[in-house]
CSV table of C-alpha atoms in Angstrom, one decimal:
chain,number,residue,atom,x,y,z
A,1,UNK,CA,42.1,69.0,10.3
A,2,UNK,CA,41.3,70.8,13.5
A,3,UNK,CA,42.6,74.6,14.1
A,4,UNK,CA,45.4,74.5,16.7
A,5,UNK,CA,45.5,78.1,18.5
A,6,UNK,CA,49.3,79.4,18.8
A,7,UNK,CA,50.5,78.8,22.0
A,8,UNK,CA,50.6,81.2,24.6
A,9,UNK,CA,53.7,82.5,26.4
A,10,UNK,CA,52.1,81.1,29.7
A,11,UNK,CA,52.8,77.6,27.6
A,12,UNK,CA,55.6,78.1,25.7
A,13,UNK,CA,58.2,78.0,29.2
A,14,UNK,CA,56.7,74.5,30.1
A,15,UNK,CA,57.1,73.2,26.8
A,16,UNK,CA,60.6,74.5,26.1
A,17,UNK,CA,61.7,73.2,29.7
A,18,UNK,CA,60.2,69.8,28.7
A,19,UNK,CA,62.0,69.8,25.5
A,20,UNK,CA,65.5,71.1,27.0
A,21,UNK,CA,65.5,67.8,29.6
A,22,UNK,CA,64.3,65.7,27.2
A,23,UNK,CA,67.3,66.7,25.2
A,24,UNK,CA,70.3,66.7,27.9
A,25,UNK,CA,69.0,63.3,28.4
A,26,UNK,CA,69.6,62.4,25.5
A,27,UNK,CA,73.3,63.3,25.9
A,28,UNK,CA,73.6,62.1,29.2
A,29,UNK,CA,72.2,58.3,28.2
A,30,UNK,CA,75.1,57.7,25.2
A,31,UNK,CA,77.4,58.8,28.0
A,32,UNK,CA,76.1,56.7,30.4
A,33,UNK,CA,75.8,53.7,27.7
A,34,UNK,CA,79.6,54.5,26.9
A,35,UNK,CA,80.5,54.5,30.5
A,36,UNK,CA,78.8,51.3,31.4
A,37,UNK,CA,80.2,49.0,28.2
A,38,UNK,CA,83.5,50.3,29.1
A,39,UNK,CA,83.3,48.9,32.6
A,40,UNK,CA,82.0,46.0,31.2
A,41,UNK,CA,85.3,46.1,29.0
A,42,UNK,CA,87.6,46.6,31.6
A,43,UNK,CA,86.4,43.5,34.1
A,44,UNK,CA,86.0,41.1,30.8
A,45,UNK,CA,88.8,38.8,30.4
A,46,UNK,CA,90.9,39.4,33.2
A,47,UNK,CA,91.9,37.1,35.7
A,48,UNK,CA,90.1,35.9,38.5
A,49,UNK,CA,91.5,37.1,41.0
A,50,UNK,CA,90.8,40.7,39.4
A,51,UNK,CA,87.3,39.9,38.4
A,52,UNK,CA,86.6,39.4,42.3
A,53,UNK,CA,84.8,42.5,43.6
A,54,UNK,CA,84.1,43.7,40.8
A,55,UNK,CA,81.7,41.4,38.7
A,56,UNK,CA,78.8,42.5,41.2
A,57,UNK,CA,80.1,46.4,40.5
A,58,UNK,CA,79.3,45.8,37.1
A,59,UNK,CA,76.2,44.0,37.1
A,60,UNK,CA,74.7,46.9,39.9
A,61,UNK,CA,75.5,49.2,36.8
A,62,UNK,CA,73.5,47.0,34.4
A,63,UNK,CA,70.4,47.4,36.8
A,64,UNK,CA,70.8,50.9,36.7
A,65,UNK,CA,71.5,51.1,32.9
A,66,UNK,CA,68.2,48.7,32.5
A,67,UNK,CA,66.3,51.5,34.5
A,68,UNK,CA,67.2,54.3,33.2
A,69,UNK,CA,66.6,53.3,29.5
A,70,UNK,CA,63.4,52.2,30.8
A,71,UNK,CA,62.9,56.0,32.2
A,72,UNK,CA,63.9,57.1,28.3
A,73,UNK,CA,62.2,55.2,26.4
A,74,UNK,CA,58.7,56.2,28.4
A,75,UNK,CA,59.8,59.8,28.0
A,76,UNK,CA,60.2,59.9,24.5
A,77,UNK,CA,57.5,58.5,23.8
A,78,UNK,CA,55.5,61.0,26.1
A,79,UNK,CA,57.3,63.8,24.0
A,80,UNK,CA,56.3,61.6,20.6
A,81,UNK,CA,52.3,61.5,21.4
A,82,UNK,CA,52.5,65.2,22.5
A,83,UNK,CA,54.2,67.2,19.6
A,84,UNK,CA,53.8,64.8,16.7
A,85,UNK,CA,50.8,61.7,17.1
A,86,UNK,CA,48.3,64.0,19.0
A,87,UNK,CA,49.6,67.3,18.7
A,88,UNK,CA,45.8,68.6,18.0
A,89,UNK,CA,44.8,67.2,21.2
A,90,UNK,CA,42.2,69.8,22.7
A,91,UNK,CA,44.0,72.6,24.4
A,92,UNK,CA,47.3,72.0,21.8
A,93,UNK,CA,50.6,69.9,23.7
A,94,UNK,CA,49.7,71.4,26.8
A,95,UNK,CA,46.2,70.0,27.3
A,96,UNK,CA,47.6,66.8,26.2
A,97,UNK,CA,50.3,66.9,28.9
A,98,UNK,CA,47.8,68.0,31.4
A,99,UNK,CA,45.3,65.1,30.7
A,100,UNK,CA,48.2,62.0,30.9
A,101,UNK,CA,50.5,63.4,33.7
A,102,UNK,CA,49.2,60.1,35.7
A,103,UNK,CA,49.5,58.0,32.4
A,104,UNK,CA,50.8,54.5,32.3
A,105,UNK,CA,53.8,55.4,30.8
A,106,UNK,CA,54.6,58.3,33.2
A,107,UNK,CA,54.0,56.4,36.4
A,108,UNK,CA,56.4,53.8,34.8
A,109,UNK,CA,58.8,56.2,33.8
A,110,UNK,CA,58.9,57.6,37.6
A,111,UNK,CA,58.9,54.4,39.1
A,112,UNK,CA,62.4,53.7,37.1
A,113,UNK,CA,64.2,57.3,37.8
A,114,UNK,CA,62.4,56.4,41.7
A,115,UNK,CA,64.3,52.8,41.5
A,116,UNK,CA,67.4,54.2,40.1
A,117,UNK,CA,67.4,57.3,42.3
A,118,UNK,CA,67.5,54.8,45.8
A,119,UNK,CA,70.1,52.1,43.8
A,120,UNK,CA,72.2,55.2,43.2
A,121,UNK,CA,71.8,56.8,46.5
A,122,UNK,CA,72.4,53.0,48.3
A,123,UNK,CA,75.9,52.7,46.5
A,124,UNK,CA,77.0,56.3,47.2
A,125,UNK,CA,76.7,55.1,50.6
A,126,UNK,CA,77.9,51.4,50.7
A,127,UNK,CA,81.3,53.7,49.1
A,128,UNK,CA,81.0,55.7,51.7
A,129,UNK,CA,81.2,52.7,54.2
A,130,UNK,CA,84.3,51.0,52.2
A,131,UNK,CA,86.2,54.4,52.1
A,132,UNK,CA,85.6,54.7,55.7
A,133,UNK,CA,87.2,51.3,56.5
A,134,UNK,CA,84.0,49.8,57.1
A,135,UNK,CA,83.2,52.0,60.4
A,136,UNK,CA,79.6,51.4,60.3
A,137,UNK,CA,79.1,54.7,63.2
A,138,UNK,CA,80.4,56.6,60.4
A,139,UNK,CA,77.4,56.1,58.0
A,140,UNK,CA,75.1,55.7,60.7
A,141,UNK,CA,72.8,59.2,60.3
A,142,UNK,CA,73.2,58.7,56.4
A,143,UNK,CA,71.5,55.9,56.8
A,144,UNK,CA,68.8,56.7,58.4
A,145,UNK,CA,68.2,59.7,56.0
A,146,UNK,CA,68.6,57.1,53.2
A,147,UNK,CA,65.7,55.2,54.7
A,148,UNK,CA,63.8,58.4,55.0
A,149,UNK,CA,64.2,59.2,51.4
A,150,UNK,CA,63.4,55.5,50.0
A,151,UNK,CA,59.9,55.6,52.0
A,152,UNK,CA,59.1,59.2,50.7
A,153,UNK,CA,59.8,58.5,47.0
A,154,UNK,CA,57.9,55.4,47.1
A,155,UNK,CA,54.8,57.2,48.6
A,156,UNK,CA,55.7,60.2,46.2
A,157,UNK,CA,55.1,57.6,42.9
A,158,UNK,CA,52.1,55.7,44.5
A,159,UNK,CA,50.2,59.3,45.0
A,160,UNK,CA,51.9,60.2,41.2
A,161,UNK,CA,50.2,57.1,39.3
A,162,UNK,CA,46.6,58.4,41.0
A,163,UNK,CA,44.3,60.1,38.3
A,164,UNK,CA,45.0,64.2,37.9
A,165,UNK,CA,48.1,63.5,39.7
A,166,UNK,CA,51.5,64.7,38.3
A,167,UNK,CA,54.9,64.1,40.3
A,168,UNK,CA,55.8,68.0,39.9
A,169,UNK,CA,52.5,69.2,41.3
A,170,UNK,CA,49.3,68.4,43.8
A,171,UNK,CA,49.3,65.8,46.4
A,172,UNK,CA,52.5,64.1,44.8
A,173,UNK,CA,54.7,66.8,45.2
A,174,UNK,CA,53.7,67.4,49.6
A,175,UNK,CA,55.7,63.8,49.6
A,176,UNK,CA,58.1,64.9,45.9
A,177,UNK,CA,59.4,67.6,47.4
A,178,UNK,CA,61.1,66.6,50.8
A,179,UNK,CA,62.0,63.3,48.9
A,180,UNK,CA,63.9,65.4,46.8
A,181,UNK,CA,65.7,67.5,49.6
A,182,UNK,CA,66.3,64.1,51.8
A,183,UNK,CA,68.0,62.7,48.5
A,184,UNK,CA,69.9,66.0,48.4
A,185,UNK,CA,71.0,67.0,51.6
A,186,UNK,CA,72.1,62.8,52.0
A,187,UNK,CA,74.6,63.3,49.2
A,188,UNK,CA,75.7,66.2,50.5
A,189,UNK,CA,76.5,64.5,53.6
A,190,UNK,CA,77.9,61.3,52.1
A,191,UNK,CA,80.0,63.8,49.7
A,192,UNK,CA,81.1,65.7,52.6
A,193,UNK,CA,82.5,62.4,54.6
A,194,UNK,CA,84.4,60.8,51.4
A,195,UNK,CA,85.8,63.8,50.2
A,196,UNK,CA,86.8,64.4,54.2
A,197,UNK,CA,88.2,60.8,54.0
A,198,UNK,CA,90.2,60.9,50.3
A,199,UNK,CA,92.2,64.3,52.2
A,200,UNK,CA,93.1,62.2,55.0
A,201,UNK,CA,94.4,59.2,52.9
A,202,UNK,CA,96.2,61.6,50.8
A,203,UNK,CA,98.2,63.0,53.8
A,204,UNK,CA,98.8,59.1,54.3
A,205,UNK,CA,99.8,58.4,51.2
A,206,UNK,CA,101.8,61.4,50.1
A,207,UNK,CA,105.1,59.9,52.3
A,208,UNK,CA,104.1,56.0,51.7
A,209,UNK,CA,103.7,55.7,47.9
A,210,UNK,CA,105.1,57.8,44.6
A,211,UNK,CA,103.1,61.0,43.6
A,212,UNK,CA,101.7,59.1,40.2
A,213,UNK,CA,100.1,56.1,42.5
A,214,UNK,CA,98.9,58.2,45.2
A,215,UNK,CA,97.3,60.9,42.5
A,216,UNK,CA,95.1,57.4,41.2
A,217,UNK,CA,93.2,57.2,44.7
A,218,UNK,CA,93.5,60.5,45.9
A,219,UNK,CA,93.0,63.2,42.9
A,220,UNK,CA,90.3,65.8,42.5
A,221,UNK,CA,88.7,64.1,39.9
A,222,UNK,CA,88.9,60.7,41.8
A,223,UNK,CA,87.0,62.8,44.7
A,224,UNK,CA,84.5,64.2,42.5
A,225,UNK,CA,83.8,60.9,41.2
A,226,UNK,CA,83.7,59.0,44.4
A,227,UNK,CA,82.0,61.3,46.5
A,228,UNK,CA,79.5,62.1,43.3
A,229,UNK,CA,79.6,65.5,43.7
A,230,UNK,CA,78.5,66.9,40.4
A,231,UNK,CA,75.0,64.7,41.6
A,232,UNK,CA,75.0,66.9,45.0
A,233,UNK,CA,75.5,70.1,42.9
A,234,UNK,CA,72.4,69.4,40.7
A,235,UNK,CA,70.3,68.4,43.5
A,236,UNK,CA,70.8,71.6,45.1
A,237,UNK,CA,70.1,73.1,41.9
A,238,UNK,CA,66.6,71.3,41.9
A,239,UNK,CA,65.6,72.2,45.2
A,240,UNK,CA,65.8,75.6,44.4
A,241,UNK,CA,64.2,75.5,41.3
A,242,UNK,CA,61.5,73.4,43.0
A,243,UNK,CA,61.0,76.0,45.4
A,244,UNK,CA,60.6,78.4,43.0
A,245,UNK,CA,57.9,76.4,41.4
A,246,UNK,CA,58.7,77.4,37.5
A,247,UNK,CA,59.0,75.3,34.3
A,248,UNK,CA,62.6,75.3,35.1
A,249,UNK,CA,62.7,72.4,37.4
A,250,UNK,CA,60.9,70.1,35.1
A,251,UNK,CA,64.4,70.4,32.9
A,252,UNK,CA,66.5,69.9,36.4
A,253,UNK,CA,64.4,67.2,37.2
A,254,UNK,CA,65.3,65.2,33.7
A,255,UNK,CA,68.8,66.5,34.0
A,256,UNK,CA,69.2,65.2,37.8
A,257,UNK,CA,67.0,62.1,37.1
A,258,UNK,CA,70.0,61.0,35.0
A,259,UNK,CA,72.9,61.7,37.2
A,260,UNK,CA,71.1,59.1,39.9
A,261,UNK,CA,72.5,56.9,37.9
A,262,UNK,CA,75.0,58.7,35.8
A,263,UNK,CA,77.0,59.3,39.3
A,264,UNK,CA,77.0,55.8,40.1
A,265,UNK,CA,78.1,54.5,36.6
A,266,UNK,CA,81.2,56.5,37.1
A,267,UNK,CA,81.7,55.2,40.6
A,268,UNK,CA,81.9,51.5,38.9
A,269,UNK,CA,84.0,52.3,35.7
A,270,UNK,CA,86.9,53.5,38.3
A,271,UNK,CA,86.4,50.2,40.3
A,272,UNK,CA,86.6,48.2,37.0
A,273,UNK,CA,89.6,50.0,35.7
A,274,UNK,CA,91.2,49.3,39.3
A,275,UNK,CA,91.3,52.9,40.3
A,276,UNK,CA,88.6,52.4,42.8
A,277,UNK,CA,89.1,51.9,46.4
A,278,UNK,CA,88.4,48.4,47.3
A,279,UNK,CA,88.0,47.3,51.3
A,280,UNK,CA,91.2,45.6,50.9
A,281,UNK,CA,93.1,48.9,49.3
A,282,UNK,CA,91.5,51.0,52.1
A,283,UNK,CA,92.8,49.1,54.6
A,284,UNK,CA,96.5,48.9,52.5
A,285,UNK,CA,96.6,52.4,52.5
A,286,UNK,CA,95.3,52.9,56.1
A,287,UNK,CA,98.5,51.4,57.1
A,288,UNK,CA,101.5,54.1,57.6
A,289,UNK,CA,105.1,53.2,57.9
A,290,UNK,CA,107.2,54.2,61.0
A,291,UNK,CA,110.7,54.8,61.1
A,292,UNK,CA,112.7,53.4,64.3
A,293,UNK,CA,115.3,56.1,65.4
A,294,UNK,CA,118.9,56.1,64.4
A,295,UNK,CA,121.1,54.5,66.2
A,296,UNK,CA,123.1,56.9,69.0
A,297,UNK,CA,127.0,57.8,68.5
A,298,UNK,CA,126.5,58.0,64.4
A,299,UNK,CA,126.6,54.6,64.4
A,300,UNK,CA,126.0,52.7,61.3
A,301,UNK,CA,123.4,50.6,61.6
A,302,UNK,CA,119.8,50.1,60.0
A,303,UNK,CA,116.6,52.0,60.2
A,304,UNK,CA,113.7,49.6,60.8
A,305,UNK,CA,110.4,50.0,59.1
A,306,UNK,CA,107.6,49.0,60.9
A,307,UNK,CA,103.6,49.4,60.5
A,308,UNK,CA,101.1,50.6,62.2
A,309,UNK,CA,97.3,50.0,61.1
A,310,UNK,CA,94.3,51.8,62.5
A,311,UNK,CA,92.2,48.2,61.9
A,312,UNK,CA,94.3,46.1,63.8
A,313,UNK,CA,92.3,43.0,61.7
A,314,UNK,CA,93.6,44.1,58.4
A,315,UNK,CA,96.2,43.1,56.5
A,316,UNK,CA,99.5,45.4,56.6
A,317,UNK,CA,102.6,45.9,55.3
A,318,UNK,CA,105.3,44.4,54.7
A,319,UNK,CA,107.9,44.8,57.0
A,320,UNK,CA,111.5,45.1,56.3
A,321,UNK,CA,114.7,47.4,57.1
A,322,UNK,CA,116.2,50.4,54.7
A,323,UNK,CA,120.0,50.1,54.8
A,324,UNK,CA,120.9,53.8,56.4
A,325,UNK,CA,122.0,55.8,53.9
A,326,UNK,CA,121.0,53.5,51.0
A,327,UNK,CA,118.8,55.8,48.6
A,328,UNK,CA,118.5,52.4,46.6
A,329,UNK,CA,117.5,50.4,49.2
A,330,UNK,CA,114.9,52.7,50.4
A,331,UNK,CA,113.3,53.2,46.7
A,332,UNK,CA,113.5,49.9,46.0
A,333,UNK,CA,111.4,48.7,49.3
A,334,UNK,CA,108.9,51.7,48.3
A,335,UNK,CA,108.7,50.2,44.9
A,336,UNK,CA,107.6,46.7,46.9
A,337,UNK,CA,104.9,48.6,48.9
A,338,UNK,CA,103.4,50.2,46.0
A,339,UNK,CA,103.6,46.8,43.9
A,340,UNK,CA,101.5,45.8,47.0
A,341,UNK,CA,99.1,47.8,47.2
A,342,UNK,CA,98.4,48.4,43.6
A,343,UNK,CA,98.0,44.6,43.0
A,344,UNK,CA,95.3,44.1,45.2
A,345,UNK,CA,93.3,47.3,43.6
């Protein structure tokens, strides 16, 4: 058996960082597996009617899911060859990471995180679009950032899977790096306009339905799902760490690699379980209620509700009058409205 040389403390940093993302990944995967199968729970069975909407939620998560084990596996079995099969390769784990950065396996791996990365990003956005009542203006700039990013991280993997080329480092990482900060500052942008959004519909909704229903929509940790903000967080954490250029953003780069499709999986488990807005619900809660002024001279009379809607081609409301004075009436027509609404989530 060949002598292995103890590794130096230029080499132990890069090898712990690979280990520490290897090993949050880990974690992260059985909670993305958990989160996925319980979508897939929640939609099967149900009616229809329910299903509608959110089959095609479901089955973008089992693209992602695919992709991400596919990211996994190839990294495991990196780590495998390095510290256990070839672990006397010359030059110790090191040189072996060093002579396959542009391996097969890597460039595969990449290409799913890559894949994964713009599916995630895509959705964050399409969300984005629903929860802005379809106002296409509004996602008009993401968009084009979103574009930006896909082109860049496709370059960035063809340069990667060239030989001596590693994603982190070289030629890969002139096109890695603003990939990286497009992805970034676009979910800080798209995180920015939902969780902008989920206020205003929380002003709406705070006189039209009862705290418990408006809470489901409208929460923190509905907006820190839906605008994926612990995804925007680590990004920023990984630019930084990129710029620094240490071993520490190999272990981001696992860790954020995971929440491109961690973020969305969440996204879809809240549509499943029917506390996600749908383009139908948006629109529902869009709608406010006006009440007509009582009548003059303390006369008894009734207050009419009305509704107002800023898409005038959306559904509303139901219309209908509360009995003046009538606490019963009033909270049994708000009871109607939140039946309504809730229904069609």
């Amino acid at each position: 058996m060949a002598d292995v040389s103890p590794a130096t403390p230029i080499d132990l940093p890069l090898e712990r960082s690979l280990y520490v993302g290897n090993f949050f990944r880990a974690i992260l995967y059985g909670i993305e597996l958990c989160t996925f199968f319980a979508a897939v729970y929640c939609v099967w069975g149900r009616s229809s009617s329910y299903r509608k909407g959110r089959v095609l939620y479901v089955a973008y998560g089992g693209v992602l899911l695919m992709l991400v084990t596919i990211a996994v596996v190839t990294d495991g079995l990196w780590g495998q060859y390095m510290w256990i099969d070839r672990r006397n390769y010359p030059g110790g784990p090191l040189g072996f990471f060093v002579a396959t950065e542009s391996a097969w396996y890597n460039v595969f791996g990449s290409a799913a995180d890559a894949t994964a990365n713009i599916l995630g990003d895509g959705l964050l956005l399409y969300r984005c679009y629903v929860i802005w009542g379809s106002r296409w203006y509004i996602v008009l700039l993401p968009t084009l950032i979103y574009i930006a990013s896909s082109v860049l991280v496709i370059i960035t993997i063809v340069e990667s899977a060239l030989p001596n080329s590693f994603l982190l480092h070289g030629k890969p990482a002139n096109f890695g790096v603003p990939w990286v900060a497009l992805s970034v500052s676009l979910n800080i942008l798209v995180t920015t306009l939902i969780c902008a959004r989920l206020l205003h519909m929380r002003a709406i909704t705070r006189g039209l339905l009862p705290p418990e229903s408006a809470r489901m929509y409208t929460s923190v940790a509905a907006m820190l799902i839906e605008s994926a903000a612990p995804f925007s967080i680590l990004g920023i954490g990984l630019v930084v760490t990129e710029a620094q250029g240490g071993p520490l953003a190999i272990a981001f780069s696992y860790v954020w690699g995971m929440f491109c499709s961690l973020s969305p999986q969440m996204i879809i488990l809240r549509v499943a379980m029917g506390h996600g807005l749908l383009k139908e619900t948006v629109e529902q809660i869009s709608t406010g209620i006006v009440f007509a002024e009582p009548p003059q001279g303390g006369e008894k009379g009734s207050n009419e509700v009305q509704t107002t809607s800023d898409n005038s081609e959306g559904p509303t409301l139901r219309s209908g009058t509360f009995a003046q004075g009538s606490d019963s009436s009033i909270k049994k027509q708000r009871s109607t409205i939140t039946t309504d609404l809730v229904s069609i989530v």
